[in-house]
Short mmCIF file of C-alpha atoms in Angstrom, two decimals:
data_model
loop_
_atom_site.label_atom_id
_atom_site.label_comp_id
_atom_site.label_asym_id
_atom_site.label_seq_id
_atom_site.Cartn_x
_atom_site.Cartn_y
_atom_site.Cartn_z
CA UNK N 1 92.06 103.30 58.74
CA UNK N 2 92.17 105.84 61.50
CA UNK N 3 93.28 105.31 65.08
CA UNK N 4 90.53 104.84 67.67
CA UNK N 5 89.57 108.04 69.47
CA UNK N 6 89.58 108.07 73.24
CA UNK N 7 86.23 109.02 74.71
CA UNK N 8 85.68 111.81 75.64
CA UNK N 9 88.15 113.67 73.47
CA UNK N 10 90.60 115.96 75.25
CA UNK N 11 89.13 119.33 76.14
CA UNK N 12 85.57 118.06 76.46
CA UNK N 13 83.91 117.09 79.72
CA UNK N 14 81.84 113.99 80.28
CA UNK N 15 78.11 114.38 79.56
CA UNK N 16 77.10 114.04 83.22
CA UNK N 17 79.80 116.42 84.53
CA UNK N 18 79.27 120.18 84.69
CA UNK N 19 81.61 122.08 82.36
CA UNK N 20 83.60 123.77 85.14
CA UNK N 21 83.43 121.66 88.27
CA UNK N 22 84.98 123.25 91.39
CA UNK N 23 88.08 121.51 92.78
CA UNK N 24 87.42 118.95 95.52
CA UNK N 25 87.59 120.33 99.07
CA UNK N 26 90.84 119.84 100.96
CA UNK N 27 91.47 119.51 104.67
CA UNK N 28 92.71 122.59 106.50
CA UNK N 29 96.25 122.34 107.89
CA UNK N 30 96.57 120.69 111.29
CA UNK N 31 97.34 123.14 114.11
CA UNK N 32 100.77 122.93 115.74
CA UNK N 33 99.32 121.77 119.08
CA UNK N 34 97.67 118.74 117.47
CA UNK N 35 100.97 117.76 115.90
CA UNK N 36 103.05 117.95 119.06
CA UNK N 37 100.74 116.81 121.85
CA UNK N 38 101.41 113.09 121.33
CA UNK N 39 105.15 113.71 121.27
CA UNK N 40 104.89 115.55 124.58
CA UNK N 41 102.83 112.70 125.99
CA UNK N 42 105.51 110.15 125.01
CA UNK N 43 108.26 112.31 126.53
CA UNK N 44 106.27 112.69 129.74
CA UNK N 45 105.65 108.93 129.94
CA UNK N 46 109.36 108.24 129.42
CA UNK N 47 110.35 110.75 132.11
CA UNK N 48 107.90 109.10 134.52
CA UNK N 49 109.59 105.75 133.82
CA UNK N 50 113.00 107.31 134.51
CA UNK N 51 111.71 108.84 137.73
CA UNK N 52 110.17 105.53 138.83
CA UNK N 53 113.50 103.75 138.27
CA UNK N 54 115.27 106.38 140.38
CA UNK N 55 112.63 106.06 143.12
CA UNK N 56 113.10 102.28 143.30
CA UNK N 57 116.86 102.59 143.87
CA UNK N 58 118.02 105.64 145.88
CA UNK N 59 121.64 105.07 144.81
CA UNK N 60 120.80 105.22 141.09
CA UNK N 61 121.80 108.58 139.56
CA UNK N 62 119.74 110.31 136.87
CA UNK N 63 122.21 109.55 134.05
CA UNK N 64 122.24 105.83 134.80
CA UNK N 65 118.46 105.79 135.05
CA UNK N 66 118.23 107.45 131.62
CA UNK N 67 120.58 104.83 130.14
CA UNK N 68 118.57 101.99 131.66
CA UNK N 69 115.30 103.39 130.36
CA UNK N 70 116.74 103.96 126.88
CA UNK N 71 117.55 100.28 126.80
CA UNK N 72 114.44 98.91 128.55
CA UNK N 73 111.78 101.25 127.11
CA UNK N 74 112.73 101.15 123.46
CA UNK N 75 109.08 100.62 122.49
CA UNK N 76 108.31 104.13 123.73
CA UNK N 77 111.23 105.58 121.76
CA UNK N 78 109.96 103.81 118.62
CA UNK N 79 106.49 105.26 119.13
CA UNK N 80 108.02 108.71 119.51
CA UNK N 81 109.88 108.22 116.24
CA UNK N 82 106.78 107.15 114.37
#
């Protein structure tokens, strides 16, 4: 007995497929601006939150405001990381 042959045998194309089908189309690469614009938006939103915290308390320095926002606005940092 012989082993069963897989259909279609290697090297042959299926009956309904043209012999030399072109490769499927691929997407063009995404421009740099499209990749970075959301990151810039998240950074801008975070800086606005830092600025708002400094505006609420005139004695709050920039460094302390950054530390507070890093702790309180972690959701925005996670979105930036994604």
